[in-house]
Coordinates of C-alpha atoms and ligand atoms in Angstrom, one line a residue:
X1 CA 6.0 17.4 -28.1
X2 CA 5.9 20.7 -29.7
X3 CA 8.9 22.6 -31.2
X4 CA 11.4 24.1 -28.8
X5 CA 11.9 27.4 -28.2
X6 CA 9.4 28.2 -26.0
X7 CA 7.8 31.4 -27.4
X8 CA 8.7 34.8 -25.8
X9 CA 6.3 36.2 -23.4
X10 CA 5.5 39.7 -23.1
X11 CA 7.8 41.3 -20.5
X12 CA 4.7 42.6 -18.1
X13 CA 2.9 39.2 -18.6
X14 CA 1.3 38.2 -14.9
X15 CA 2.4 35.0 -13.8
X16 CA 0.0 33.7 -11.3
X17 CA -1.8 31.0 -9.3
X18 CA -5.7 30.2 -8.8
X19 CA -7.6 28.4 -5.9
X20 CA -11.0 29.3 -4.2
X21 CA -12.6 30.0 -1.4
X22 CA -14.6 26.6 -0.7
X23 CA -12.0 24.3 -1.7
X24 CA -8.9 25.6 0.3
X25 CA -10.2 27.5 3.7
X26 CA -11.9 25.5 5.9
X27 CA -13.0 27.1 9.1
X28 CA -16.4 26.4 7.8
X29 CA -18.0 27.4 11.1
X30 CA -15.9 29.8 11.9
X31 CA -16.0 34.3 12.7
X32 CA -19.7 34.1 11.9
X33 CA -19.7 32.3 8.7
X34 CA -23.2 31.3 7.4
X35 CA -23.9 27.8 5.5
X36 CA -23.5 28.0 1.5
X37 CA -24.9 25.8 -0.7
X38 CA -22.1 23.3 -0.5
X39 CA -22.2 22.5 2.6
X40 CA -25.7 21.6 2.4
X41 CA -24.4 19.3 -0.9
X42 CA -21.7 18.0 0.5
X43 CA -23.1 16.5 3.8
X44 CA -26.0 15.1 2.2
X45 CA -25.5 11.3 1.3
X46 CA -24.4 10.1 -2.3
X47 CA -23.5 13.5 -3.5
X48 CA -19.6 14.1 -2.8
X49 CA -17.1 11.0 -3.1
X50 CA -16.5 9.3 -0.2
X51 CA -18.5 11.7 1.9
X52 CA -15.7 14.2 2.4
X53 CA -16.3 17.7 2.8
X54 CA -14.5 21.2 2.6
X55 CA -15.5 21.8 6.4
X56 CA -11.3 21.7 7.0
X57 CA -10.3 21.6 3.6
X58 CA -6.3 22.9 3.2
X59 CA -7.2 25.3 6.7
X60 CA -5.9 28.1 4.4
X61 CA -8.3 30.5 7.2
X62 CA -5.2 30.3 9.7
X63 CA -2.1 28.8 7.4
X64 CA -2.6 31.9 4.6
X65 CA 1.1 33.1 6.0
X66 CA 2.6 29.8 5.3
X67 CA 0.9 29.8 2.1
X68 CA 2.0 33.1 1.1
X69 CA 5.5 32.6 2.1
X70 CA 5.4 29.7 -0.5
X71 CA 4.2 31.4 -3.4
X72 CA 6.8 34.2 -2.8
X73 CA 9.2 31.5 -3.1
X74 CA 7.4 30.1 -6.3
X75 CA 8.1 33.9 -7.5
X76 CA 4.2 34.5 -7.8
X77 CA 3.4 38.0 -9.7
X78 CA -0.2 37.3 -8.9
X79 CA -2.8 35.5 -6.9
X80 CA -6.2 34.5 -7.2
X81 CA -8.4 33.6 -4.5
X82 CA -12.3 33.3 -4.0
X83 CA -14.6 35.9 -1.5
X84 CA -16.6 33.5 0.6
X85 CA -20.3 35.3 -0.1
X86 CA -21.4 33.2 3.7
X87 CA -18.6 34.9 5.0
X88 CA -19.5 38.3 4.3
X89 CA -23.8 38.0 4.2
X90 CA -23.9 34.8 6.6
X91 CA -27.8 34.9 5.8
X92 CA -27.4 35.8 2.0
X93 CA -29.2 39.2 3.1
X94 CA -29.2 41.8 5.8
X95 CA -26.1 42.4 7.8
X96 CA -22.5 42.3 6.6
X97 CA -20.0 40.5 9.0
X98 CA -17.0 42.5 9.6
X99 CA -15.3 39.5 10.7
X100 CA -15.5 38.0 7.1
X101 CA -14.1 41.0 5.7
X102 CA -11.2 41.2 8.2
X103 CA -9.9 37.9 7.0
X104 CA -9.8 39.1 3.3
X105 CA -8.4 42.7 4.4
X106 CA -5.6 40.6 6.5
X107 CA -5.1 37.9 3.7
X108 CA -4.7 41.3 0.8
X109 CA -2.5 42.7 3.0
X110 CA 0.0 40.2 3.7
X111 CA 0.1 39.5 -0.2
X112 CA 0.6 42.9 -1.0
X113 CA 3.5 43.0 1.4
X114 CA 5.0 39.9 -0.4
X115 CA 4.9 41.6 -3.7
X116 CA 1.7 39.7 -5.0
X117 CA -0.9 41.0 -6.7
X118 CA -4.4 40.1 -5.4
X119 CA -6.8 38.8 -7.9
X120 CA -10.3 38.7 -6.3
X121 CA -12.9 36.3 -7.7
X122 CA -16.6 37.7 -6.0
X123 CA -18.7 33.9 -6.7
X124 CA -16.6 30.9 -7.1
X125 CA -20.3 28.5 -6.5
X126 CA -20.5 29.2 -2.7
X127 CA -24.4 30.6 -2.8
X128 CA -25.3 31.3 0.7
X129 CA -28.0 28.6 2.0
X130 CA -30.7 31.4 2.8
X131 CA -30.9 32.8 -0.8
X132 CA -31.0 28.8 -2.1
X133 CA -33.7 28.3 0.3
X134 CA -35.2 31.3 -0.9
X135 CA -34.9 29.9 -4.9
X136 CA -31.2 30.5 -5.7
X137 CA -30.1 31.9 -9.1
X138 CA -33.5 30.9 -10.7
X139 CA -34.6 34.0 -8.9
X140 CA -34.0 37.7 -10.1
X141 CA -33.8 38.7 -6.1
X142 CA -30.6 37.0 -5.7
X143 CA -29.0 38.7 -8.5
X144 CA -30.3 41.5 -6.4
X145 CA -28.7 40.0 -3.3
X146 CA -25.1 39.1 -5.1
X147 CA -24.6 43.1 -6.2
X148 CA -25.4 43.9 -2.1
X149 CA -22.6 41.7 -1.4
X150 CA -19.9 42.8 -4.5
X151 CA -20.8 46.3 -2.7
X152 CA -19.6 45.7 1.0
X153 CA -16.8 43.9 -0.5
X154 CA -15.5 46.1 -2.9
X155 CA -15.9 49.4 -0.2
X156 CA -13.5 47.1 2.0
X157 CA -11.0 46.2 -0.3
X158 CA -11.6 48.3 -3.3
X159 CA -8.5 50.3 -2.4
X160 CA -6.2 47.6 -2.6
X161 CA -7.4 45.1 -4.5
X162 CA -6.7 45.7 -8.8
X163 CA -7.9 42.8 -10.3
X164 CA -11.8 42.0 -9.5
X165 CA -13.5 38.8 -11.3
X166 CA -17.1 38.9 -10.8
X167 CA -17.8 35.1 -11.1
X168 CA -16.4 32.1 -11.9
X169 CA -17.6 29.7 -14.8
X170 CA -21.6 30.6 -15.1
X171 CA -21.9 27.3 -17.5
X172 CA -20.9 25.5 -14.1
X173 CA -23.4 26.7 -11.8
X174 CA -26.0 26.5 -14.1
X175 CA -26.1 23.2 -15.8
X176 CA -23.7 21.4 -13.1
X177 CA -25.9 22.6 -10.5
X178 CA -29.5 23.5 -11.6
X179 CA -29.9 21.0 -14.6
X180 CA -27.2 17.9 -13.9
X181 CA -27.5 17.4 -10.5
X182 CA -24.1 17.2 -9.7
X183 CA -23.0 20.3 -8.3
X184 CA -24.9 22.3 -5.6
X185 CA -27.5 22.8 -5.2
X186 CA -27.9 19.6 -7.2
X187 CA -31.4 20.0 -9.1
X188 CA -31.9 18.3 -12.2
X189 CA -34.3 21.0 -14.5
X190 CA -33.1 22.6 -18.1
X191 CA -35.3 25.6 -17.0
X192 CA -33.6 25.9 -13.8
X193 CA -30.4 26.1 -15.6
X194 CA -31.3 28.9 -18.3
X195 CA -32.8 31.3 -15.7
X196 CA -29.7 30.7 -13.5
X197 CA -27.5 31.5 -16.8
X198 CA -29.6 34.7 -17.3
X199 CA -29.7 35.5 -13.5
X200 CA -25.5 35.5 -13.0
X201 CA -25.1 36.8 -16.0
X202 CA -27.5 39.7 -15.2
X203 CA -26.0 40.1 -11.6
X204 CA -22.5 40.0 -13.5
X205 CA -23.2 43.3 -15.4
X206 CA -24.7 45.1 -12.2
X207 CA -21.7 44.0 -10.5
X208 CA -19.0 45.6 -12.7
X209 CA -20.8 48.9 -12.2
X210 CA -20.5 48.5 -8.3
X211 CA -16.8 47.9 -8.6
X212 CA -16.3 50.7 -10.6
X213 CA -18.3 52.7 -8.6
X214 CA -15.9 51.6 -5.5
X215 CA -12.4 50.4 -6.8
X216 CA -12.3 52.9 -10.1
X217 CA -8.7 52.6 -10.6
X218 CA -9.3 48.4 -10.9
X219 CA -9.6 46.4 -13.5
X220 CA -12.5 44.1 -13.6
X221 CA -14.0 41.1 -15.6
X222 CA -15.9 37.4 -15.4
X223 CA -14.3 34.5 -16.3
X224 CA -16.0 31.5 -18.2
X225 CA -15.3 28.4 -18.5
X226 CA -14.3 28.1 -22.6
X227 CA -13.5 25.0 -24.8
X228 CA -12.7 24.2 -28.7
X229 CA -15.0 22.1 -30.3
X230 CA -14.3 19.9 -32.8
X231 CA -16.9 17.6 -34.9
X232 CA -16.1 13.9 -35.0
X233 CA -16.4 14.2 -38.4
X234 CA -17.7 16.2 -41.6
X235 CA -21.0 15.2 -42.0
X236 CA -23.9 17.5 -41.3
X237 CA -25.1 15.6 -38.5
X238 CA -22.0 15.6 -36.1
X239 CA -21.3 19.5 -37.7
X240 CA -24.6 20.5 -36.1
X241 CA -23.9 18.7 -32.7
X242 CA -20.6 20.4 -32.4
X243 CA -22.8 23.9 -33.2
X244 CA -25.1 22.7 -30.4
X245 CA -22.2 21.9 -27.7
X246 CA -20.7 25.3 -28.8
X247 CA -23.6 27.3 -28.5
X248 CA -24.6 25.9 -25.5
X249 CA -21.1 26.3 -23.4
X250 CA -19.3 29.4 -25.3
X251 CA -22.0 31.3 -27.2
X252 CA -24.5 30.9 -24.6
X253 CA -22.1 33.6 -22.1
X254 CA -19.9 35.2 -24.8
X255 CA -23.0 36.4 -26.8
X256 CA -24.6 38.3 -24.6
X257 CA -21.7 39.4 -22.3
X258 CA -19.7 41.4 -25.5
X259 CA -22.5 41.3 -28.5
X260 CA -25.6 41.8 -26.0
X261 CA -27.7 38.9 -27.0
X262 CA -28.0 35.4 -26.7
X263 CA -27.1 33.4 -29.8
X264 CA -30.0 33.0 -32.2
X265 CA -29.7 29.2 -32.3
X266 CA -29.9 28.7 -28.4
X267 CA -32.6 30.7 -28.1
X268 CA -34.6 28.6 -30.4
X269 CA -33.3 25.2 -29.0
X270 CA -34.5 26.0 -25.8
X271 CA -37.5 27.9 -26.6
X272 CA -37.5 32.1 -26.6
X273 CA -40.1 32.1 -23.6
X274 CA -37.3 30.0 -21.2
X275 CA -34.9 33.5 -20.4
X276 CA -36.5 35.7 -18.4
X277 CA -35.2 38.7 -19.9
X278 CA -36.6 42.0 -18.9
X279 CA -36.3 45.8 -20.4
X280 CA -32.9 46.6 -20.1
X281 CA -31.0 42.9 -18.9
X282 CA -29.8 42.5 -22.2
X283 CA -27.5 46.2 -21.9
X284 CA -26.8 45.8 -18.2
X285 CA -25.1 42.3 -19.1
X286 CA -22.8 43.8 -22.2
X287 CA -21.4 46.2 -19.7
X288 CA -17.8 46.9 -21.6
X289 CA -15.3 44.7 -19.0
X290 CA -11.6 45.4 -18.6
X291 CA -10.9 41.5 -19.6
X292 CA -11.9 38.1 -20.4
X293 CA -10.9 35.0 -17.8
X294 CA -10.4 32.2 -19.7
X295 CA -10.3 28.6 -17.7
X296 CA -9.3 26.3 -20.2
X297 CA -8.8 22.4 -19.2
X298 CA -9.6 20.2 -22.9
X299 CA -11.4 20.3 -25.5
X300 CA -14.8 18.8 -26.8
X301 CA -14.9 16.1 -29.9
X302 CA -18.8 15.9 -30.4
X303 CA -20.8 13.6 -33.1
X304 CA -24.3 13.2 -33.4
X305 CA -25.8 10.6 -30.9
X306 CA -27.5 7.3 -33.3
X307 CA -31.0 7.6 -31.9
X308 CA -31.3 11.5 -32.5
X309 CA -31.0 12.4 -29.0
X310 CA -28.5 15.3 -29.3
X311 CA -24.9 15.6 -29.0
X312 CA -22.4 13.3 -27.3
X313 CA -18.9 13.6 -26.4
X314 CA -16.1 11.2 -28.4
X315 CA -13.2 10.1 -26.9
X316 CA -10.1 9.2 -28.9
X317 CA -8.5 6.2 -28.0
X318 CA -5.3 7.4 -28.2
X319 CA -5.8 10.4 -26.4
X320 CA -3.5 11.2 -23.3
X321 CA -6.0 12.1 -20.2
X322 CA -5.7 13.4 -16.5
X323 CA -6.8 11.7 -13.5
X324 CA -10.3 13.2 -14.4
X325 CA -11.1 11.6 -17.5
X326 CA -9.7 14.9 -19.1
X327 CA -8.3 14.8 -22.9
X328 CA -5.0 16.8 -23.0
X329 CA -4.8 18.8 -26.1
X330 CA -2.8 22.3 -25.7
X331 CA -3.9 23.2 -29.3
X332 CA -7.3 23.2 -28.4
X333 CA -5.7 26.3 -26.0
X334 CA -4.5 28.1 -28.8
X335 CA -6.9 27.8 -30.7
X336 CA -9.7 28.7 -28.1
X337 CA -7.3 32.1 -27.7
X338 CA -7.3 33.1 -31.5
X339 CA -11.3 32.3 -31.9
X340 CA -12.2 34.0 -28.9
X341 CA -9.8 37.1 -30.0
X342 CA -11.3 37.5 -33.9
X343 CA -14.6 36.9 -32.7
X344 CA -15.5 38.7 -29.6
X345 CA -12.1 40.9 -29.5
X346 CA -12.3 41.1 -25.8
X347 CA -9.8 43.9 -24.9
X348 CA -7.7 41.7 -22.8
X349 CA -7.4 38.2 -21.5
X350 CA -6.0 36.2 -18.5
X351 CA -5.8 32.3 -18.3
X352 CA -7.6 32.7 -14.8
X353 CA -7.4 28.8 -14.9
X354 CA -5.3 25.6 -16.4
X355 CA -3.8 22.3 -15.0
X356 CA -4.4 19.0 -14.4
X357 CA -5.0 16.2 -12.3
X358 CA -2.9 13.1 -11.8
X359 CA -2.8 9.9 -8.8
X360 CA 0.1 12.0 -6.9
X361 CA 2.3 9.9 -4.2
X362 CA 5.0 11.1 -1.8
X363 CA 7.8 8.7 -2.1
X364 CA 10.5 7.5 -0.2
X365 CA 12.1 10.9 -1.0
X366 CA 9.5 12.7 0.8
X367 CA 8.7 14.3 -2.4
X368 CA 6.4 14.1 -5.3
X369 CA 7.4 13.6 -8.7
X370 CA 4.8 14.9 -11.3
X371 CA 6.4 14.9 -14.5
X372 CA 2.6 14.9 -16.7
X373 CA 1.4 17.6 -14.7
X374 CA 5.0 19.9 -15.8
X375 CA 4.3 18.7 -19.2
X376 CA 0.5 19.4 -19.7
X377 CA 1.5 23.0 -17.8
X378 CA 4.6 23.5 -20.5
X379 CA 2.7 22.4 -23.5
X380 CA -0.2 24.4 -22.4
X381 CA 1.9 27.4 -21.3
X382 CA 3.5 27.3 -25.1
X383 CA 0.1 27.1 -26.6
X384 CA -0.5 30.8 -24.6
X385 CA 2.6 32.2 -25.9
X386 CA 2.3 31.4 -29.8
X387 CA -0.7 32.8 -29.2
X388 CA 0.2 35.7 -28.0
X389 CA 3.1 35.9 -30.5
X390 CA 0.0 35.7 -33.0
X391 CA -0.8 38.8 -31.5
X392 CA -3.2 37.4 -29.0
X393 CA -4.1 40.2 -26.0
X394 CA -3.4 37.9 -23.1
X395 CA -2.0 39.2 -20.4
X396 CA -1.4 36.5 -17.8
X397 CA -1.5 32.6 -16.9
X398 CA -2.8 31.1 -13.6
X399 CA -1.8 27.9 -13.0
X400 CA -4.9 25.9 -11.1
X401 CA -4.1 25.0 -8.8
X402 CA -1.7 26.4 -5.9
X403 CA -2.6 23.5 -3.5
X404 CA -4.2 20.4 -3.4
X405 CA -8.3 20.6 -2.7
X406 CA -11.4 19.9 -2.5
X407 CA -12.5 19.4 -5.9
X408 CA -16.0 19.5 -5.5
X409 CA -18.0 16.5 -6.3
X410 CA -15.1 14.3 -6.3
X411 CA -13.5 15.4 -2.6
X412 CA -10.3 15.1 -1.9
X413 CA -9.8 12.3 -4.5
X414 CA -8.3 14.5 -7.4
X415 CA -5.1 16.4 -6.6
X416 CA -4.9 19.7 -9.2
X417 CA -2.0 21.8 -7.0
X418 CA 1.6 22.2 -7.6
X419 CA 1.8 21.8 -3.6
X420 CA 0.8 18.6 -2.4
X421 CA -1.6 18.8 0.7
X422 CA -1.3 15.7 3.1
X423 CA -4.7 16.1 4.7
X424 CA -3.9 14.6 7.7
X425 CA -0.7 16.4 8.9
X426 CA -1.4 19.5 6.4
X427 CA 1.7 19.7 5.4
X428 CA 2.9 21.3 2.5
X429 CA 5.4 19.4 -0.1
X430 CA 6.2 21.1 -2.8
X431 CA 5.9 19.1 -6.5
X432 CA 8.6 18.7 -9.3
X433 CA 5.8 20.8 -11.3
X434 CA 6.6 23.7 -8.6
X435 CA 9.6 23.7 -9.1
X436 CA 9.4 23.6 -12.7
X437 CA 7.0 26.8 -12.6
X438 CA 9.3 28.3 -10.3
X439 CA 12.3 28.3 -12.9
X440 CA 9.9 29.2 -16.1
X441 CA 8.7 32.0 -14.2
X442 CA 12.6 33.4 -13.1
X443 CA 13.8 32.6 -17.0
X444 CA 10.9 34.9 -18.4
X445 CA 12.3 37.8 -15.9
X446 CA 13.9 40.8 -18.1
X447 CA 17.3 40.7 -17.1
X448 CA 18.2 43.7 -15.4
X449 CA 21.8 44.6 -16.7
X450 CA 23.8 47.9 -14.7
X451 CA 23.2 50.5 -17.4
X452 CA 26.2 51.3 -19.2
X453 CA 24.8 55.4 -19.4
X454 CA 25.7 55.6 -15.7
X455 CA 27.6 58.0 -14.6
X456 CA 31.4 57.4 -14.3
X457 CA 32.5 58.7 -11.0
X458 CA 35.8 60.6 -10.7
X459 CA 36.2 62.0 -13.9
X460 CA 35.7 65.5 -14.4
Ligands
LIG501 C1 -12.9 24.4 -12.7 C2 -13.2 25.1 -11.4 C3 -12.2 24.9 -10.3 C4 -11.6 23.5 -10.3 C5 -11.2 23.1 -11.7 C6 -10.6 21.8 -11.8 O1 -14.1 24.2 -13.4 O2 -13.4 26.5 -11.6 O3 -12.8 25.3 -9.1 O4 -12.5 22.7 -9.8 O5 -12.3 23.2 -12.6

């Protein structure tokens, strides 16, 4: 446990919750919405745990009211949600579907009428099936394709919307999806991966000057996916593995997005010749940002492998992990925060992502009791404030996740929210941890006291 008191928060700090589009709306087929890359994944056999899909997911398309009612009762400053690209380009190019963008306009507006901010993520992984078919992020056109999209999106909701993230956790959709094989669109080639890096990075930068163009009183920004690394041990060996694992998942996207290159070391690890950088990518993708996302789960212990065969991932015995496999280690949070901050001095940050996963049950109470998930939240959440008492810019935590959901490659078998989803009923029980974030959140209020210069009435 770390020390009590919890540190003090700035008073403006944005307290908030994240989901996206894929894993919570459902209505897959619904208002003209074309086929992303996940539902291609997802249907196809052996790639998605038990075979679910997000074709129904937490039907947040038609229960967003009920939803929003809930996070106004959670006392939400702030709420991030996903764009569904097939919603908006059902074809990944040609025409825009107004019916997409009326469910966003609707959904903005009913959160700004609760008092909560929108937070707008433009590409959390849903790549339209057309531009996939058509080569995906290993081709320069769908960059192209993506700032098309961020354009009739951000001339809809530009006016209301303050907060716009361009995409969510690059490292993902490029090694997960282009060199791992376990995210869509599932292909297994270390070239694929680097051109897709390149590719959302470059499409990144050409987006920011979209949404300035069209929302020029927002703030916008790209959230990665960030991690401390520590080496198993001193020696040279597992020192240089840690470099690798660092260079490959923080460097590779911090570089060039706030120093306008890619890290030296990278770059001659996977060979010069494998970006496909052209005249003028390299200033378009260091496009000054308002802030830095941060999703932040655990951290990486990494020693050399025995056989030379590059870095590999150490797991302490005596480690507390989630339901994914996850090690929980909050000061690998602050530490991430105070790096991050003396190296790349990013003029502002956000948690855009943090929380865990754990075997959930509704008891004979009819609720659900989660007291890890409070704690890894709490211990995480302190690790944000000291560093923000450290003088830290971070402006704001999101807890993921609101509800239950699809979580990807594993279905419906992890449970991330604060809400518990019961698929079958979709009803909505709050957890312990909701209640938990509910009372943080009030106790970090300012108090608003009468003031004592008021006027005193009847005296003359
Ligand atoms: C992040 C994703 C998010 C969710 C969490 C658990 O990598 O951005 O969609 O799956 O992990």
């Amino acid at each position: 446990m770390s020390p009590q008191p919890t540190p003090v928060f700035p008073a403006d700090f944005v307290w908030g919750a994240a989901t996206a589009a894929y894993q919570i709306e459902g209505a897959a087929r619904e208002d003209g919405r074309g086929e992303s890359v996940w539902d291609r994944f997802a249907v196809t056999p052996g790639k998605v745990r038990n075979g679910d899909t997000a074709a129904v997911a937490c039907d947040f398309y038609h229960r967003y009211p009920e939803d929003i009612a809930l996070m106004r009762e959670l006392g939400l400053d702030a709420f991030r949600f996903s764009i569904s690209w097939p919603r908006i380009v059902p074809a990944g190019s040609g025409p825009v579907n107004q019916a997409g963008l009326d469910f966003y306009d609707r959904l903005v507006d009913e959160l700004l009428a609760e008092g909560i901010q929108p937070y707008a993520t433009l590409f959390h992984w849903d790549t339209p099936q057309a531009l996939e078919d058509a080569g995906g992020w290993t081709e320069r056109a769908t960059a192209e394709r993506f700032v098309e999209y961020a354009d009739a999106v951000s001339r809809r909701l530009g006016d209301r919307v303050g907060h716009w993230i361009t995409h969510n956790e690059p490292w993902v959709v490029a090694w997960l999806g282009y060199a791992w094989g376990e995210h869509a669109p599932g292909r297994t080639s270390g070239a694929d991966a680097i051109a897709a890096s390149h590719h959302l990075l470059l499409s990144h930068g050409w987006a920011v000057d979209v949404l300035r163009r069209n929302a020029p009183n927002a703030q916008v920004g790209i959230t990665l996916n960030l991690a401390h690394v520590d080496a198993a041990s001193d020696s040279p060996e597992d020192q240089a593995a840690a470099r690798e694992v660092d260079g490959n998942g923080n460097r590779w996207f911090l570089d060039p997005i706030f120093r306008g290159e890619y890290p030296a070391d990278m770059l001659e690890a996977y060979g010069p010749a494998s970006v496909p950088v052209r005249d003028g990518d390299m200033e378009a993708i260091s496009v000054p940002i308002d802030f830095l996302g941060v999703n932040n789960y655990f951290r990486h212990v990494v020693g050399a492998s025995a056989n030379g065969e590059g870095p590999r991932l150490v797991r302490d015995p005596e480690a507390q992990v989630t339901d994914m496999g996850w090690e929980v280690y909050p000061q690998g949070l602050y530490q991430l925060l105070l790096r991050v901050a003396a190296e790349y001095s990013p003029p502002a940050m956000y948690i855009t992502e943090n929380g865990a996963a754990f075997g959930d049950v509704r008891v004979h109470d009819g609720r659900v009791h989660d007291p890890e998930r409070q704690e890894y939240i709490r211990s995480h959440l302190d690790a944000v404030g000291r560093a923000a008492e450290r003088g830290v810019p971070v402006n704001g935590y999101f807890v993921w996740s609101f509800l239950d959901n699809f979580e990807w490659a594993h279905g419906y078998s992890k449970r991330f929210g604060i809400v518990y989803v019961d698929y079958p009923t979709q009803e909505r029980v709050p957890k312990d941890s909701f209640y938990w974030y509910r009372d943080f959140i009030a106790a970090q209020r300012p108090i608003v006291r009468p003031s004592l210069a008021a006027p005193v009435v009847g005296v003359s």
